[in-house]
């Protein structure tokens, strides 16, 4: 199948693109930076998702991963995601996956970031309603802590890292490859779940202490 993944230069997006390539799919990647992915079935566009997008016909699977944590997050995370999705919805579409964040549910993040991801979560449900006529699914994956370069300031600080791990039930953060596996399952293997959000946070949202 023809798969479009945004934000593929590193981190979760790179892992998602790599997963689909390993499974034999043709992958197109968008990023404002170059990609280090070297595979004959991979095509890379240096592309800002907020700008005019190239014409690419018959996308089967779209994974909206690109996003930022600081700066004009509403424009990039929400408006950019809408820009990409509306461009590539087509009668051939099989699945659309949105990478959101646990903060879309918990509200625990920078205000604009929370608003952007909460908006994506609501927009995902709107997309699920609209592409159901194609028998296609739309879902979102909401990671908690993930071991990526974006979080290096925490991963490289022993005190900070212990503090965030203590907030999880499983006392760990996810690897990018784990998120990629969930994306692959939701978009390729799944045929019946749509309009749903999957939280992958090692139990951070659930953790609570009972005091008696």
Short mmCIF file of C-alpha atoms in Angstrom, two decimals:
data_model
loop_
_atom_site.label_atom_id
_atom_site.label_comp_id
_atom_site.label_asym_id
_atom_site.label_seq_id
_atom_site.Cartn_x
_atom_site.Cartn_y
_atom_site.Cartn_z
CA UNK A 1 0.00 0.00 0.00
CA UNK A 2 0.99 3.63 -0.43
CA UNK A 3 1.62 5.22 2.97
CA UNK A 4 2.20 8.90 3.75
CA UNK A 5 3.85 9.74 7.08
CA UNK A 6 4.55 13.29 8.25
CA UNK A 7 7.52 14.19 10.44
CA UNK A 8 9.83 11.37 9.37
CA UNK A 9 13.30 12.83 9.95
CA UNK A 10 13.61 11.39 13.46
CA UNK A 11 11.85 10.04 16.53
CA UNK A 12 8.40 8.49 16.33
CA UNK A 13 7.85 9.47 12.70
CA UNK A 14 11.06 7.84 11.53
CA UNK A 15 10.17 4.67 13.43
CA UNK A 16 6.69 4.61 11.86
CA UNK A 17 8.09 5.02 8.35
CA UNK A 18 10.68 2.30 9.01
CA UNK A 19 8.00 -0.10 10.29
CA UNK A 20 5.91 0.25 7.15
CA UNK A 21 8.98 -0.17 4.95
CA UNK A 22 9.95 -3.33 6.83
CA UNK A 23 6.45 -4.67 6.16
CA UNK A 24 6.85 -4.08 2.41
CA UNK A 25 4.84 -0.90 1.89
CA UNK A 26 5.75 2.13 -0.23
CA UNK A 27 6.30 5.10 2.07
CA UNK A 28 6.30 8.83 1.39
CA UNK A 29 7.70 11.06 4.11
CA UNK A 30 7.21 14.77 4.79
CA UNK A 31 9.55 16.76 7.02
CA UNK A 32 11.15 20.21 7.12
CA UNK A 33 14.49 18.42 7.48
CA UNK A 34 16.28 15.79 5.42
CA UNK A 35 15.76 12.13 6.21
CA UNK A 36 18.37 9.48 6.89
CA UNK A 37 16.06 6.67 5.76
CA UNK A 38 17.74 4.76 2.94
CA UNK A 39 15.26 2.47 1.24
CA UNK A 40 14.27 2.15 -2.42
CA UNK A 41 10.60 2.19 -1.42
CA UNK A 42 10.92 5.48 0.48
CA UNK A 43 10.36 8.91 -1.07
CA UNK A 44 11.17 12.00 0.99
CA UNK A 45 9.78 15.50 0.57
CA UNK A 46 11.28 18.45 2.42
CA UNK A 47 7.88 19.88 3.18
CA UNK A 48 6.23 22.19 5.72
CA UNK A 49 2.80 20.73 6.42
CA UNK A 50 1.34 24.23 6.79
CA UNK A 51 2.22 25.19 3.21
CA UNK A 52 0.87 24.13 -0.17
CA UNK A 53 1.26 20.37 -0.51
CA UNK A 54 2.30 18.27 -3.52
CA UNK A 55 -0.26 16.34 -5.53
CA UNK A 56 0.06 12.67 -4.62
CA UNK A 57 -2.67 10.37 -5.87
CA UNK A 58 -4.35 7.47 -4.09
CA UNK A 59 -2.84 7.50 -0.62
CA UNK A 60 -3.97 4.31 1.15
CA UNK A 61 -2.78 5.14 4.66
CA UNK A 62 -2.07 8.56 6.15
CA UNK A 63 -0.19 8.95 9.43
CA UNK A 64 -0.27 12.49 10.83
CA UNK A 65 2.77 12.55 13.10
CA UNK A 66 4.48 15.90 12.49
CA UNK A 67 4.28 18.38 15.33
CA UNK A 68 6.17 20.79 17.56
CA UNK A 69 6.18 21.50 21.28
CA UNK A 70 7.17 25.16 21.22
CA UNK A 71 6.46 28.00 18.81
CA UNK A 72 3.26 28.34 16.78
CA UNK A 73 1.93 24.99 17.94
CA UNK A 74 -1.70 25.64 17.05
CA UNK A 75 -0.74 26.41 13.46
CA UNK A 76 1.58 23.42 13.05
CA UNK A 77 0.00 20.73 15.21
CA UNK A 78 -3.64 21.46 14.47
CA UNK A 79 -3.92 23.55 11.31
CA UNK A 80 -1.04 21.72 9.60
CA UNK A 81 -2.59 18.36 10.42
CA UNK A 82 -5.92 19.49 8.99
CA UNK A 83 -4.15 20.82 5.89
CA UNK A 84 -2.52 17.45 5.19
CA UNK A 85 -5.59 15.38 5.95
CA UNK A 86 -7.98 17.37 3.80
CA UNK A 87 -5.49 17.29 0.92
CA UNK A 88 -5.10 13.52 0.86
CA UNK A 89 -8.53 12.16 1.81
CA UNK A 90 -9.62 10.19 -1.23
CA UNK A 91 -12.00 7.33 -2.12
CA UNK A 92 -9.06 4.89 -1.99
CA UNK A 93 -8.14 5.75 1.62
CA UNK A 94 -8.04 2.80 4.01
CA UNK A 95 -6.93 4.40 7.26
CA UNK A 96 -5.88 7.69 8.82
CA UNK A 97 -3.94 7.75 12.10
CA UNK A 98 -3.25 10.84 14.18
CA UNK A 99 -0.40 10.99 16.71
CA UNK A 100 -1.79 13.08 19.53
CA UNK A 101 -0.68 13.04 23.18
CA UNK A 102 -1.94 11.99 26.60
CA UNK A 103 -2.08 15.72 27.32
CA UNK A 104 -5.09 15.92 25.00
CA UNK A 105 -6.93 13.96 27.70
CA UNK A 106 -5.19 15.01 30.91
CA UNK A 107 -4.46 18.67 30.13
CA UNK A 108 -0.99 18.29 31.65
CA UNK A 109 1.36 20.20 29.32
CA UNK A 110 2.02 23.69 27.97
CA UNK A 111 -1.37 25.40 27.37
CA UNK A 112 -1.08 25.87 23.61
CA UNK A 113 0.28 22.36 23.15
CA UNK A 114 -2.63 20.87 25.09
CA UNK A 115 -5.08 22.89 23.00
CA UNK A 116 -3.45 21.80 19.74
CA UNK A 117 -3.50 18.10 20.60
CA UNK A 118 -7.01 18.29 22.04
CA UNK A 119 -8.08 19.85 18.76
CA UNK A 120 -6.47 17.02 16.80
CA UNK A 121 -8.30 14.48 18.95
CA UNK A 122 -11.66 16.12 18.21
CA UNK A 123 -10.79 16.50 14.53
CA UNK A 124 -9.95 12.78 14.34
CA UNK A 125 -13.53 11.96 15.29
CA UNK A 126 -14.82 14.31 12.61
CA UNK A 127 -12.61 12.57 10.05
CA UNK A 128 -13.83 9.14 11.19
CA UNK A 129 -17.40 10.23 10.52
CA UNK A 130 -16.58 11.55 7.06
CA UNK A 131 -14.43 8.70 5.72
CA UNK A 132 -16.75 5.96 6.92
CA UNK A 133 -18.43 6.16 3.50
CA UNK A 134 -15.19 4.69 2.11
CA UNK A 135 -15.25 1.91 4.73
CA UNK A 136 -12.08 3.51 6.12
CA UNK A 137 -11.00 4.02 9.71
CA UNK A 138 -9.62 7.03 11.57
CA UNK A 139 -8.08 6.70 15.02
CA UNK A 140 -5.47 8.41 17.16
CA UNK A 141 -2.52 7.23 19.21
CA UNK A 142 -1.76 9.26 22.33
CA UNK A 143 1.73 8.56 23.69
CA UNK A 144 2.87 9.60 27.12
CA UNK A 145 6.63 9.70 27.66
CA UNK A 146 8.65 8.37 24.72
CA UNK A 147 12.43 8.05 24.42
CA UNK A 148 13.11 10.54 21.63
CA UNK A 149 15.53 13.40 21.03
CA UNK A 150 12.71 15.82 21.85
CA UNK A 151 12.85 14.57 25.44
CA UNK A 152 16.65 14.42 25.71
CA UNK A 153 16.70 17.14 28.39
CA UNK A 154 14.77 14.73 30.63
CA UNK A 155 16.45 11.51 29.55
CA UNK A 156 19.90 13.00 30.21
CA UNK A 157 19.00 14.37 33.64
CA UNK A 158 19.01 11.55 36.20
CA UNK A 159 16.83 13.44 38.70
CA UNK A 160 14.24 14.53 36.13
CA UNK A 161 14.10 11.10 34.52
CA UNK A 162 13.53 9.36 37.86
CA UNK A 163 10.77 11.85 38.64
CA UNK A 164 8.89 11.17 35.41
CA UNK A 165 9.33 7.40 35.72
CA UNK A 166 7.90 7.56 39.24
CA UNK A 167 4.73 8.99 37.68
CA UNK A 168 4.14 5.77 35.72
CA UNK A 169 2.85 2.41 36.93
CA UNK A 170 5.39 0.42 34.92
CA UNK A 171 8.30 2.71 35.83
CA UNK A 172 9.38 3.24 32.23
CA UNK A 173 8.85 5.25 29.06
CA UNK A 174 7.97 3.82 25.66
CA UNK A 175 10.41 3.28 22.80
CA UNK A 176 9.52 4.93 19.46
CA UNK A 177 9.30 1.47 17.88
CA UNK A 178 6.46 0.57 20.27
CA UNK A 179 4.41 3.51 19.03
CA UNK A 180 5.14 2.45 15.44
CA UNK A 181 3.85 -1.05 16.17
CA UNK A 182 0.58 0.38 17.50
CA UNK A 183 0.23 2.62 14.44
CA UNK A 184 0.75 -0.35 12.13
CA UNK A 185 -1.83 -2.43 13.97
CA UNK A 186 -4.41 0.35 14.00
CA UNK A 187 -3.98 1.22 10.33
CA UNK A 188 -3.36 -2.16 8.66
CA UNK A 189 -4.59 -5.00 10.87
CA UNK A 190 -7.53 -3.21 12.47
CA UNK A 191 -10.71 -3.24 10.39
CA UNK A 192 -13.45 -2.41 12.90
CA UNK A 193 -12.21 0.21 15.39
CA UNK A 194 -12.72 3.80 14.30
CA UNK A 195 -13.05 7.17 16.02
CA UNK A 196 -11.07 5.96 19.03
CA UNK A 197 -8.01 7.21 20.90
CA UNK A 198 -5.42 4.78 22.28
CA UNK A 199 -3.33 5.99 25.22
CA UNK A 200 0.17 4.50 25.55
CA UNK A 201 1.64 5.97 28.73
CA UNK A 202 2.85 3.05 30.88
CA UNK A 203 0.00 3.70 33.29
CA UNK A 204 0.74 7.37 33.99
CA UNK A 205 -2.87 8.47 33.53
CA UNK A 206 -4.14 5.66 35.74
CA UNK A 207 -1.70 6.02 38.61
CA UNK A 208 -3.19 7.13 41.88
CA UNK A 209 -2.42 6.61 45.54
CA UNK A 210 -5.16 5.42 47.90
CA UNK A 211 -4.82 7.02 51.33
CA UNK A 212 -6.81 5.59 54.22
#
